[in-house]
PDB file of C-alpha atoms in Angstrom:
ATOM      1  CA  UNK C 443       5.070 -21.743  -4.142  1.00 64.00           C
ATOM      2  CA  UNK C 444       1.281 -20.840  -3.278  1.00 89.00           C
ATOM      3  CA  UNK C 445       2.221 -17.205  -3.591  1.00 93.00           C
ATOM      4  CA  UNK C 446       4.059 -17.498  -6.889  1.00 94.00           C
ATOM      5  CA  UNK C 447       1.107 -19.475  -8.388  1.00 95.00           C
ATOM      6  CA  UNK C 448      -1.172 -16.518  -7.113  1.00 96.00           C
ATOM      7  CA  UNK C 449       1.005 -14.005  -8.453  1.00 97.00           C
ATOM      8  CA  UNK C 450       0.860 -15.512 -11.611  1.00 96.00           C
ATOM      9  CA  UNK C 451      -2.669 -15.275 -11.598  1.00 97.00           C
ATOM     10  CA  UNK C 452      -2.830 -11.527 -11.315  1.00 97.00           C
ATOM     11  CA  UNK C 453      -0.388 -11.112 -13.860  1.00 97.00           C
ATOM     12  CA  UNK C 454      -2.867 -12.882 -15.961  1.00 97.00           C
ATOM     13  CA  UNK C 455      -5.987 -10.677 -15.144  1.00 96.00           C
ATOM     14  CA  UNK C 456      -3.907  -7.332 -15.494  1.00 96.00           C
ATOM     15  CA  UNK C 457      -2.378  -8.661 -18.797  1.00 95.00           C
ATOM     16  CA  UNK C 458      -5.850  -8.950 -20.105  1.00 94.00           C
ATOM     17  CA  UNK C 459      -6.835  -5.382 -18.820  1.00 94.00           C
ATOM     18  CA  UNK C 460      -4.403  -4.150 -20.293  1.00 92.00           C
ATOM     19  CA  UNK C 461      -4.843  -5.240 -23.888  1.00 91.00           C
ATOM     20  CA  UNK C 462      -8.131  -4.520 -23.515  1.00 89.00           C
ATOM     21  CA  UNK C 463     -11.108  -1.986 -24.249  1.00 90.00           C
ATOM     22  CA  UNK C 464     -10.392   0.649 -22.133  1.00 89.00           C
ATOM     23  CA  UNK C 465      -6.762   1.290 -23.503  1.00 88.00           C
ATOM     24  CA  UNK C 466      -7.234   0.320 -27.243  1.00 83.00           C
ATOM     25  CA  UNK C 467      -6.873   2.883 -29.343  1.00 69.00           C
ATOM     26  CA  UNK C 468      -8.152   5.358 -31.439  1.00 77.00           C
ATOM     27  CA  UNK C 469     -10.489   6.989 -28.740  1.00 79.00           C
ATOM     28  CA  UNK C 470      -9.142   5.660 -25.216  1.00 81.00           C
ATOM     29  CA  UNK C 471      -9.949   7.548 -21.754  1.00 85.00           C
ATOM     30  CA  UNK C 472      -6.995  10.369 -21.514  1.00 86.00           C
ATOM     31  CA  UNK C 473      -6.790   8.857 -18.166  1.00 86.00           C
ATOM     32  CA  UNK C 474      -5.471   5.665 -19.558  1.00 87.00           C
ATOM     33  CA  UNK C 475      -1.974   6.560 -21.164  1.00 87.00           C
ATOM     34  CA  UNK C 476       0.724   3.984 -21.905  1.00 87.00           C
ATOM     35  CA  UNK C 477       2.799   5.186 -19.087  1.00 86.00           C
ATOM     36  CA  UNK C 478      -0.173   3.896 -16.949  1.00 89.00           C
ATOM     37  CA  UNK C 479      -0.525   0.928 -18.683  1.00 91.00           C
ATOM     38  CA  UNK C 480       3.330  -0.003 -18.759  1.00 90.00           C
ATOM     39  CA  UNK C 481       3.201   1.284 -14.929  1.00 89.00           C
ATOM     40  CA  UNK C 482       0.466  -1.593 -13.996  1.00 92.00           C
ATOM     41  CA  UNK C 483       2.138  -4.263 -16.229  1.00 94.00           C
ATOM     42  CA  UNK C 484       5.382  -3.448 -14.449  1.00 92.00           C
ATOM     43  CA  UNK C 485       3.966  -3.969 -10.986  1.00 92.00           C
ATOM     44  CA  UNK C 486       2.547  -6.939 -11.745  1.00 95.00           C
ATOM     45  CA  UNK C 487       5.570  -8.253 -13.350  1.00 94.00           C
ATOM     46  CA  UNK C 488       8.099  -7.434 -10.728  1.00 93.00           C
ATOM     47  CA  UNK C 489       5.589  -9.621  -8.236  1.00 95.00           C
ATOM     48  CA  UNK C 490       6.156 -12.669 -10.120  1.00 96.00           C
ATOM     49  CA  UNK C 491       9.635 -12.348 -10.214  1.00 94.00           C
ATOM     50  CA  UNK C 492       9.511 -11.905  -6.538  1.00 94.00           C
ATOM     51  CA  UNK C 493       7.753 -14.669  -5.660  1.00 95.00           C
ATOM     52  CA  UNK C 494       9.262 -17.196  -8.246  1.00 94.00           C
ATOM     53  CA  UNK C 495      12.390 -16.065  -6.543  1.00 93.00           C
ATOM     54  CA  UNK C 496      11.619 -16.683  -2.886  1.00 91.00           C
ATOM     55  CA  UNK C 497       9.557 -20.341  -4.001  1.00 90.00           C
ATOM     56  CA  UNK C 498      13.139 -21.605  -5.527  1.00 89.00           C
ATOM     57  CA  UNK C 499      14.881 -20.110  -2.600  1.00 86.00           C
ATOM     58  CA  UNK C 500      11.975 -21.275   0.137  1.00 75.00           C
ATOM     59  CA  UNK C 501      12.541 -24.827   0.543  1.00 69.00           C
ATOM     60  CA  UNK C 502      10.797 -25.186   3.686  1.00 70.00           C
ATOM     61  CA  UNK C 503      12.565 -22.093   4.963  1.00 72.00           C
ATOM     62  CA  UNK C 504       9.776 -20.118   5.403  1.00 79.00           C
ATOM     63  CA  UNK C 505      10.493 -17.184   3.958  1.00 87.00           C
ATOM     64  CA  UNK C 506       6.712 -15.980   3.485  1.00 92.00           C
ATOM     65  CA  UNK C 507       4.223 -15.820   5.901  1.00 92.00           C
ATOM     66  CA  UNK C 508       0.445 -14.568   5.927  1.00 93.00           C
ATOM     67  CA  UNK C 509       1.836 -11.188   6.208  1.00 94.00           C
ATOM     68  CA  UNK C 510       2.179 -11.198   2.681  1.00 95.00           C
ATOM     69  CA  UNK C 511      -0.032 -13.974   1.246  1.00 94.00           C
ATOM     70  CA  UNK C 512      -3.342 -13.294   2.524  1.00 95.00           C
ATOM     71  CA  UNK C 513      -3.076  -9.385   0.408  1.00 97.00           C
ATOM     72  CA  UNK C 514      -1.990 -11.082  -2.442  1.00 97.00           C
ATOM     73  CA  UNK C 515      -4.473 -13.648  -2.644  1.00 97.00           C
ATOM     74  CA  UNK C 516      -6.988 -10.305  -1.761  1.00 97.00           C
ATOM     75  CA  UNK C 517      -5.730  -8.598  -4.725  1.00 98.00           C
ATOM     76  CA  UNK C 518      -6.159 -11.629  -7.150  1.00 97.00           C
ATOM     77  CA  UNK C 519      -9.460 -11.529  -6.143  1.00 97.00           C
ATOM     78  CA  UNK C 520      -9.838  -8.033  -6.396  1.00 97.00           C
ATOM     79  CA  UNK C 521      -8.169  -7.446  -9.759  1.00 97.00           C
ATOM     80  CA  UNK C 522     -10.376 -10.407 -11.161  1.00 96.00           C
ATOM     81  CA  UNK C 523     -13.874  -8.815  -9.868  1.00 96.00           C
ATOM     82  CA  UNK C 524     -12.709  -5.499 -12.561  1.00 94.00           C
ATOM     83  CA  UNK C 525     -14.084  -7.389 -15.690  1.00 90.00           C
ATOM     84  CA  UNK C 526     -12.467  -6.083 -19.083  1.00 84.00           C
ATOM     85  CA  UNK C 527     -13.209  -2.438 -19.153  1.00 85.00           C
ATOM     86  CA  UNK C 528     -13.098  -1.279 -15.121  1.00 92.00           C
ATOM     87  CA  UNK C 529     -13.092   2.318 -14.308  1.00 92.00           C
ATOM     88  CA  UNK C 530     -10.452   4.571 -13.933  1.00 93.00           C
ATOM     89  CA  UNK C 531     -10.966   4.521 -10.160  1.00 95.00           C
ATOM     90  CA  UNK C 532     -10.713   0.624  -9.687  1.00 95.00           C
ATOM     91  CA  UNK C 533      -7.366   0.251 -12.188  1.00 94.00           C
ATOM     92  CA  UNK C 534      -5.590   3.481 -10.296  1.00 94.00           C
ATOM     93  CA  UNK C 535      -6.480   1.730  -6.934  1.00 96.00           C
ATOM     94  CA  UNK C 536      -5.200  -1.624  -8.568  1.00 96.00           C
ATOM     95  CA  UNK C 537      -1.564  -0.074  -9.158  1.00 93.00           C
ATOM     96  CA  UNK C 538      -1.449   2.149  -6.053  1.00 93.00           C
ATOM     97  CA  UNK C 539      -3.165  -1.873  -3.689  1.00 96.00           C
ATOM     98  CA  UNK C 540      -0.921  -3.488  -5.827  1.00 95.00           C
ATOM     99  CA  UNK C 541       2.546  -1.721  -5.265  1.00 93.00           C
ATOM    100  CA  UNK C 542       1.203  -1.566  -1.407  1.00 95.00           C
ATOM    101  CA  UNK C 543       1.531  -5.463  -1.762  1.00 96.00           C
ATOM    102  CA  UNK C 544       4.497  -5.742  -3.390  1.00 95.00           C
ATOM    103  CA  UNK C 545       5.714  -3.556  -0.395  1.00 95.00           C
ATOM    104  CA  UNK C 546       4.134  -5.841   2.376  1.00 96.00           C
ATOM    105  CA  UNK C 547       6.073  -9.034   0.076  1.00 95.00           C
ATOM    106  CA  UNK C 548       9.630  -7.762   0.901  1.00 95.00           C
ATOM    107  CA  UNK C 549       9.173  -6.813   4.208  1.00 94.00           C
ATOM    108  CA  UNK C 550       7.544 -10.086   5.052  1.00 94.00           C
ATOM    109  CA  UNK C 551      10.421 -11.629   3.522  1.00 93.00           C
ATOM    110  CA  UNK C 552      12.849  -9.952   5.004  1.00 91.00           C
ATOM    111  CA  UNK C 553      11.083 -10.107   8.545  1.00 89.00           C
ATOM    112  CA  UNK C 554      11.486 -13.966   8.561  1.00 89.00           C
ATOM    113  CA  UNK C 555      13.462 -15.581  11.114  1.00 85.00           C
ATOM    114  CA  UNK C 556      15.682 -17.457   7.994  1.00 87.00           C
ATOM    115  CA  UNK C 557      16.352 -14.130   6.763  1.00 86.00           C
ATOM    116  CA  UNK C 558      17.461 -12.907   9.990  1.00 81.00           C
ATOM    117  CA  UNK C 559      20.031 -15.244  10.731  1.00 81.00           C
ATOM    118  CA  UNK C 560      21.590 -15.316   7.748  1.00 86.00           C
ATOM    119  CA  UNK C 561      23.822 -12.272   6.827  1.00 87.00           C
ATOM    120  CA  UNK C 562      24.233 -13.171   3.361  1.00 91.00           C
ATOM    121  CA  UNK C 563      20.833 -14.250   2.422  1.00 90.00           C
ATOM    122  CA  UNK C 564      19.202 -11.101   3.514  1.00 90.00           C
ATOM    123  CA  UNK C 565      21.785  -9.067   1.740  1.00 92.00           C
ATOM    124  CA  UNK C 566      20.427 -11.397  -1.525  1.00 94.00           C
ATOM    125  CA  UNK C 567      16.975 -10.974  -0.352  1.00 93.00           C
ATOM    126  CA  UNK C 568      17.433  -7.062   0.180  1.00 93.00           C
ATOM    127  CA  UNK C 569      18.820  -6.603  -3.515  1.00 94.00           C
ATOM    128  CA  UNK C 570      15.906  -8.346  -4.715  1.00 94.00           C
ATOM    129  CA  UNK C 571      13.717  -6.449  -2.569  1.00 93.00           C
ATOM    130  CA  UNK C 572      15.190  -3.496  -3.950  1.00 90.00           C
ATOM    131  CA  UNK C 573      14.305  -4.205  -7.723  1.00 89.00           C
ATOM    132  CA  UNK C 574      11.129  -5.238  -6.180  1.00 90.00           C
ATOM    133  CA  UNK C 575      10.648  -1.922  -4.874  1.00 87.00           C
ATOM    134  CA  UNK C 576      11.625   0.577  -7.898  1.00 79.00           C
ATOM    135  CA  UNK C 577       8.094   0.705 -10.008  1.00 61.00           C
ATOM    136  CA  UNK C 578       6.629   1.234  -6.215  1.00 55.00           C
ATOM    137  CA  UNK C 579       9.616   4.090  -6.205  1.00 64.00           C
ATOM    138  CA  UNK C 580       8.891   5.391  -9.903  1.00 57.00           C
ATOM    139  CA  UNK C 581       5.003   5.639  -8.768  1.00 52.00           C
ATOM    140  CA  UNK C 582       5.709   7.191  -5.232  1.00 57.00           C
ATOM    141  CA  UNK C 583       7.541  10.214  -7.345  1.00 57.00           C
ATOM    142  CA  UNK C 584       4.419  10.483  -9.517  1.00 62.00           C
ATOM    143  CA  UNK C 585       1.731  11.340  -6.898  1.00 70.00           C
ATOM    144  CA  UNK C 586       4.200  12.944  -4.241  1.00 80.00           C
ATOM    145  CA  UNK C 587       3.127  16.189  -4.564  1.00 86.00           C
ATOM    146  CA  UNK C 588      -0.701  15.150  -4.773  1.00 90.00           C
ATOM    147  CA  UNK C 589      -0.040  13.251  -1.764  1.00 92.00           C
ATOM    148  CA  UNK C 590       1.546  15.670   0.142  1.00 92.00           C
ATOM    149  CA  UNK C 591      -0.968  18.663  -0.612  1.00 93.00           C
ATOM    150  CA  UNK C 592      -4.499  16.176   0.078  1.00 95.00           C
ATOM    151  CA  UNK C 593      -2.593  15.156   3.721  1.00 95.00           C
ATOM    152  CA  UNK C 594      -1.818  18.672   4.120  1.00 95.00           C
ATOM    153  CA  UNK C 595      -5.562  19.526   4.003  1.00 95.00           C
ATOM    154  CA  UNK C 596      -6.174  16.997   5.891  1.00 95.00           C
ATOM    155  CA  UNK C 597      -3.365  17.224   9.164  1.00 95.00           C
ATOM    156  CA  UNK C 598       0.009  18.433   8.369  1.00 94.00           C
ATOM    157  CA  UNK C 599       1.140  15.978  10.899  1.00 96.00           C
ATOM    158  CA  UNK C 600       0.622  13.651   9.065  1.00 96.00           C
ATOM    159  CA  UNK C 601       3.138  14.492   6.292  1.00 94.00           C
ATOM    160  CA  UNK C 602       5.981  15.197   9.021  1.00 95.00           C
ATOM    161  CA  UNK C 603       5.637  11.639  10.017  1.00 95.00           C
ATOM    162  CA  UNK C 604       6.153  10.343   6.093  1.00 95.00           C
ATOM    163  CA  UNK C 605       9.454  12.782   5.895  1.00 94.00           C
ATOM    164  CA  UNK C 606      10.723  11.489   9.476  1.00 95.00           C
ATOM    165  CA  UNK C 607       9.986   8.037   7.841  1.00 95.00           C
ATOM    166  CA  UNK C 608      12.271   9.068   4.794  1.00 94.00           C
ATOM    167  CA  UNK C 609      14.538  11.059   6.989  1.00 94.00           C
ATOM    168  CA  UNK C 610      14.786   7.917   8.825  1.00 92.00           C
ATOM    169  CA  UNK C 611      15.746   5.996   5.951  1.00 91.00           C
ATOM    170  CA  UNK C 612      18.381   8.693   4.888  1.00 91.00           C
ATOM    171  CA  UNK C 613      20.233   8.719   8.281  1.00 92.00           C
ATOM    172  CA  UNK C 614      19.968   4.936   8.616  1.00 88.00           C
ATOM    173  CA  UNK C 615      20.071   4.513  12.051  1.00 87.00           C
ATOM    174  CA  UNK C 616      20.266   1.192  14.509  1.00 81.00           C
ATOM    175  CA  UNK C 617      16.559  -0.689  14.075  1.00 84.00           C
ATOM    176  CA  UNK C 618      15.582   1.909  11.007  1.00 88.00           C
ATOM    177  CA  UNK C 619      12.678  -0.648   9.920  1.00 89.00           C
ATOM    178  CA  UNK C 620      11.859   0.145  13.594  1.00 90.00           C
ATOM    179  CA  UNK C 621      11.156   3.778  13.287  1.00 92.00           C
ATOM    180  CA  UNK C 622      10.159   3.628  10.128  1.00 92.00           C
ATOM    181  CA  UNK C 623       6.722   1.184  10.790  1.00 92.00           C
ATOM    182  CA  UNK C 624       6.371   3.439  13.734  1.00 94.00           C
ATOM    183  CA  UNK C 625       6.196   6.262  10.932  1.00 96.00           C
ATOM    184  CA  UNK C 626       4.032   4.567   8.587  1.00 95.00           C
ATOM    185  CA  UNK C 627       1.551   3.404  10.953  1.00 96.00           C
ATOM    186  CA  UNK C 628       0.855   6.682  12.806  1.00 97.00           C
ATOM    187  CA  UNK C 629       0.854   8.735   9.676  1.00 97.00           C
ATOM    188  CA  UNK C 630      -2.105   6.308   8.894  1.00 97.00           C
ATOM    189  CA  UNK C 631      -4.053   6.327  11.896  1.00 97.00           C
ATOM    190  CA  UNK C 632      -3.462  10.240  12.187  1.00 97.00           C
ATOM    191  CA  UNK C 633      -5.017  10.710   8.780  1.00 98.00           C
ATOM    192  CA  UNK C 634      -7.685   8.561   8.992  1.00 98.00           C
ATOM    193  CA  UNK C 635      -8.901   9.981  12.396  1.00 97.00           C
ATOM    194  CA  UNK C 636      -9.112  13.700  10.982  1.00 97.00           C
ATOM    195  CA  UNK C 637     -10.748  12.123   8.002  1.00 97.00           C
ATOM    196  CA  UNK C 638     -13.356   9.689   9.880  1.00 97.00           C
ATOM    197  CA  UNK C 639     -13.765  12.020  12.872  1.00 97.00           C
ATOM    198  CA  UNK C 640     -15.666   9.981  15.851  1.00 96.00           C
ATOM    199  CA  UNK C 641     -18.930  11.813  15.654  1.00 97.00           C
ATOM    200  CA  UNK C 642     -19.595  11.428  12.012  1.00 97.00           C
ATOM    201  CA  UNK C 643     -18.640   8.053  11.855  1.00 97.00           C
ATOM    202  CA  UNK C 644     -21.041   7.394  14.323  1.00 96.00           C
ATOM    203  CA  UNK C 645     -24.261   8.883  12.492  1.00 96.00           C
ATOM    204  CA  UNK C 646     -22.609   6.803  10.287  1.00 96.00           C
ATOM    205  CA  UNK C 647     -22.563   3.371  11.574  1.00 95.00           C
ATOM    206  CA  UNK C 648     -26.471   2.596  12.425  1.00 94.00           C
ATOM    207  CA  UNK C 649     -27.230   3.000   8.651  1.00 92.00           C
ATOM    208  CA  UNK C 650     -23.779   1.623   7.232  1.00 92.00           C
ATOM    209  CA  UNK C 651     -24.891  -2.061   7.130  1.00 91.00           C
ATOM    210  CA  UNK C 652     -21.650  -3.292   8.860  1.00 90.00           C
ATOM    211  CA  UNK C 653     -21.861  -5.659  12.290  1.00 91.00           C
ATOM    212  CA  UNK C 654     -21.747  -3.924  15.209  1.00 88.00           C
ATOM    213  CA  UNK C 655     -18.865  -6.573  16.886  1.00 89.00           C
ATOM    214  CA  UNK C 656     -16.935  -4.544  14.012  1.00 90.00           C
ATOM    215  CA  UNK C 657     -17.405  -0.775  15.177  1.00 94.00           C
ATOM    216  CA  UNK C 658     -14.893  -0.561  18.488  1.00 94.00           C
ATOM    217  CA  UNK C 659     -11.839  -2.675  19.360  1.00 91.00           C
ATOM    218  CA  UNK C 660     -11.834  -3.782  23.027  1.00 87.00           C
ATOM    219  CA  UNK C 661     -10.936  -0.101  24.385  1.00 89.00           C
ATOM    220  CA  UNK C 662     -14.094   0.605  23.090  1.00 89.00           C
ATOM    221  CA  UNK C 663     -13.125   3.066  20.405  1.00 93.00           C
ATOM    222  CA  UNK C 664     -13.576   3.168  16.898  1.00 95.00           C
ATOM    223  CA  UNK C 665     -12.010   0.561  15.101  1.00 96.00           C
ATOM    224  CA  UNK C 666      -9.107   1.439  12.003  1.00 96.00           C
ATOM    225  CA  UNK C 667     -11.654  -0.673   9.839  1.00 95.00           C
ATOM    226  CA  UNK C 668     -14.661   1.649  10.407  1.00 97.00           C
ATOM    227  CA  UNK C 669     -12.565   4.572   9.770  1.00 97.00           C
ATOM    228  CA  UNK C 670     -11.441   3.421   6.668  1.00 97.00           C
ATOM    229  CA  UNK C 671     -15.062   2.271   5.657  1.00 97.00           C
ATOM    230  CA  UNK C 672     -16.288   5.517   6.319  1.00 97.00           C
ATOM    231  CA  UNK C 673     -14.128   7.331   4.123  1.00 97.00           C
ATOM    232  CA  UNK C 674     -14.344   5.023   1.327  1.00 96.00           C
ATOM    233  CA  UNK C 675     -18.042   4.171   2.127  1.00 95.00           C
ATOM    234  CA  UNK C 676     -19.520   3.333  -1.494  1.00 92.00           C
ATOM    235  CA  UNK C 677     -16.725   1.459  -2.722  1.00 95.00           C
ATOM    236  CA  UNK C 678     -16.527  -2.020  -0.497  1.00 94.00           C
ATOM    237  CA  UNK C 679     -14.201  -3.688  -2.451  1.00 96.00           C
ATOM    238  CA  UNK C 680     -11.656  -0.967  -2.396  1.00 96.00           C
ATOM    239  CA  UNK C 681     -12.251  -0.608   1.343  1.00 96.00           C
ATOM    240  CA  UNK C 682     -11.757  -3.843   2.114  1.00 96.00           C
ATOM    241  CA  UNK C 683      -8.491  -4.712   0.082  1.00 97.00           C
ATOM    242  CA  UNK C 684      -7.358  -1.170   2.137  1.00 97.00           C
ATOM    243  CA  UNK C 685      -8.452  -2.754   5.546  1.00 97.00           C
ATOM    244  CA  UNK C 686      -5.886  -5.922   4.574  1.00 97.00           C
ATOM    245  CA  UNK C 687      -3.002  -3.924   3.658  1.00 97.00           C
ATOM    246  CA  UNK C 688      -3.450  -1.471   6.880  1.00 97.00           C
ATOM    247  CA  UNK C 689      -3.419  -4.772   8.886  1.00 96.00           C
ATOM    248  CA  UNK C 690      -0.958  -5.917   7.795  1.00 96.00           C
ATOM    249  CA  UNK C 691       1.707  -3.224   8.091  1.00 96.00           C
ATOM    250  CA  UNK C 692       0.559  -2.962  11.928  1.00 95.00           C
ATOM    251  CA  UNK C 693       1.937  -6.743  11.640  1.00 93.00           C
ATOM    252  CA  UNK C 694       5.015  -6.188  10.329  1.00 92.00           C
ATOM    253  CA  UNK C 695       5.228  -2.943  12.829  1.00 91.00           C
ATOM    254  CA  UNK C 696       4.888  -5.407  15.521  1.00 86.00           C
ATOM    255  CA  UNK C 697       7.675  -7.736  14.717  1.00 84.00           C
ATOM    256  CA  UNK C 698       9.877  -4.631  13.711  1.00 84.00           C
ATOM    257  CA  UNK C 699       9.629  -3.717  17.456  1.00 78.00           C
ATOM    258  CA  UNK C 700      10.391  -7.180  18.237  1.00 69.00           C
ATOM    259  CA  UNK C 701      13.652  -7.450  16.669  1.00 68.00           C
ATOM    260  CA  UNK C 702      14.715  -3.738  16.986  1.00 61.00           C
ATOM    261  CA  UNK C 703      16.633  -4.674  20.465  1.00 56.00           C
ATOM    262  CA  UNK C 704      19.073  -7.166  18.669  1.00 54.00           C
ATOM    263  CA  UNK C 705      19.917  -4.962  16.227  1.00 56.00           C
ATOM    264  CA  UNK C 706      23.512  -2.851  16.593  1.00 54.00           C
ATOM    265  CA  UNK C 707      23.597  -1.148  13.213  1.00 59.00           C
ATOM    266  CA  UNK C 708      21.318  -0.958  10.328  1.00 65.00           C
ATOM    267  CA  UNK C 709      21.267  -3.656   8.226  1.00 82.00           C
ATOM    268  CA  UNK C 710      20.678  -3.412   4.434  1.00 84.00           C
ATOM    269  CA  UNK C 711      17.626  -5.609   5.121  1.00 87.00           C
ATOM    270  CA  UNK C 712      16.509  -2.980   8.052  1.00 87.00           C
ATOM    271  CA  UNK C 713      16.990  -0.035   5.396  1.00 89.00           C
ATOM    272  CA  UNK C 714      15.173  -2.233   2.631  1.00 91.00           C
ATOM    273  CA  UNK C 715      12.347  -3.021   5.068  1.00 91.00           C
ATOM    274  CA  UNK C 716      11.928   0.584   6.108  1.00 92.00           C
ATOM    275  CA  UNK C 717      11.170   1.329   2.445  1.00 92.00           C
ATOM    276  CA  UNK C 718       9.151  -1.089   1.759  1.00 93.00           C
ATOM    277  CA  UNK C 719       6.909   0.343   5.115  1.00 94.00           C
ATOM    278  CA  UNK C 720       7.086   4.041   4.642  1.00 94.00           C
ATOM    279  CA  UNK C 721       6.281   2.857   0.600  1.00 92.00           C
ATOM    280  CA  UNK C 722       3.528   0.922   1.490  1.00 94.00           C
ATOM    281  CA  UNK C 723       2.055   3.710   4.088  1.00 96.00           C
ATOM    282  CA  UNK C 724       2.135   6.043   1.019  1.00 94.00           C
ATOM    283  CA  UNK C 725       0.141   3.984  -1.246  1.00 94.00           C
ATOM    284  CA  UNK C 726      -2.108   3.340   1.268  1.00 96.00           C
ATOM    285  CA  UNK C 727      -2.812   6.960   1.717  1.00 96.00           C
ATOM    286  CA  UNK C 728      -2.952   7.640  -2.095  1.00 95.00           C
ATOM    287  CA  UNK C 729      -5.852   5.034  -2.204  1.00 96.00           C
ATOM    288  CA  UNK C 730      -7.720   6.993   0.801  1.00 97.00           C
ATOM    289  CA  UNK C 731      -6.769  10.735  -0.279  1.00 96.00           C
ATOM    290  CA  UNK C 732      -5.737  11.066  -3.657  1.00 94.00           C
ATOM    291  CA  UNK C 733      -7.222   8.975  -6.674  1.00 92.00           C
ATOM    292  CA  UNK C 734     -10.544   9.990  -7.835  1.00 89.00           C
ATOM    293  CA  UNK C 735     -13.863   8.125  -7.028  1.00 88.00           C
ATOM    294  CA  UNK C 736     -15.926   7.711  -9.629  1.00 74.00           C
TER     295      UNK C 736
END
């Protein structure tokens, strides 16, 4: 219920955004087309209907867990710190964050251990999923090529790990969710690594204002979150709702390697759940590498 009440929120801020200054006509940005517009309403929309879905069908059930809810209440707050006329950089990072959200909702959803043991409620859950998933689709299509040319530039590894993602999904294997995280999260950490390289990041880090308990995990190398600071070092906001969605598919990584030994075939939740991963990993990426700063 918390999450529906949350995504109703959002859809409140957006809906305001959009009907206001910086798409009104007769002289708005040429950035801000009604194919944008519709494509930010859209997401927005299909994450109500989503999570007023799984609230009726919750009951207790637990069907969402922090996975999910702690980006979403993230992006309310980020969407509401915009104002009424944000910048083209803030609303493309709000559709590419929020579609990365909507991803991390089904998969959290399907994940659960009520939608595991039940064959035909995570059929239901994966159809919904599905029509969860096709704006997220309809905007991975728009940026592909961008995508694939700025992680090209940056390691070419890193775009043979999406396609064995989506080759992944294609083939649909035993435990494809599975494979697929493994994908997602690697073509993430590769990225950011040749992007945040460990001696500029440490030049860096004495002048970059964050804690120091923050700069190495307990190997004692750089942490994802410095990485990603680094790179989009002048924009906190954006870095931080980033920081939440990368943690958050390592989550869902983790209990996809979990439950990958029970599974004999692939499921359509383990297909549906692989998309919503490798879809998720995109947008990520798209926020690092691809949408201008301002």
């Amino acid at each position: 219920m918390s999450a529906w009440r949350t995504s109703l929120q959002i859809e409140s801020v957006i809906g305001e955004i959009i009907k206001g200054p910086v798409f009104k006509v007769p002289t708005p940005p040429v950035w801000a087309t009604e194919e944008f517009r519709k494509s930010l309403g859209l997401t927005v929309h299909r994450q109500v209907y989503m999570t007023d879905w799984l609230a009726r069908m919750d009951s207790g059930r637990g069907l969402l867990s922090e996975i999910s809810s702690r980006p979403l209440s993230l992006y309310r707050d980020y969407v509401g710190s915009l104002g009424d006329s944000p910048t083209r950089f803030g609303l493309d990072s709000s559709l590419h964050t929020g579609l990365g959200v909507n991803g991390l909702l089904g998969a959290d959803a399907l994940s659960s251990e009520t939608v595991l043991g039940d064959a035909d409620l995570e059929v239901e859950v994966a159809d919904r999923v599905d029509d969860l998933l096709s704006p997220q689709q309809a905007g991975r299509l728009d940026v592909l090529e961008d995508l694939r040319r700025a992680l090209t530039s940056i390691d070419t590894k890193v775009v043979e790990m999406l396609e064995g993602g989506w080759h992944v999904v294609r083939q649909a294997p035993p435990a494809a969710a599975e494979m697929a995280a493994q994908c997602a999260v690697e073509s993430i950490d590769r990225a950011i690594r040749a992007a945040a390289p460990d001696s500029e990041v440490e030049r860096w880090l004495p002048t970059s204002g964050r804690p120091e308990k923050e700069w190495r995990s307990s190997n004692g190398r750089l942490t994802r979150a410095v990485r990603i600071r680094y790179i989009m070092r002048g924009h906190k906001d954006e870095a931080k709702m980033t920081c939440t969605l990368v943690d958050n598919i390592i989550a869902l990584q983790t209990q996809a390697t979990a439950r990958a030994q029970a599974i004999k075939h692939a499921s359509a939740g383990d297909l549906s759940m692989a998309r919503c991963l490798l879809g998720t990993a995109e947008h990520i990426l798209t926020v690092l590498f691809v949408i201008e700063r301002d």
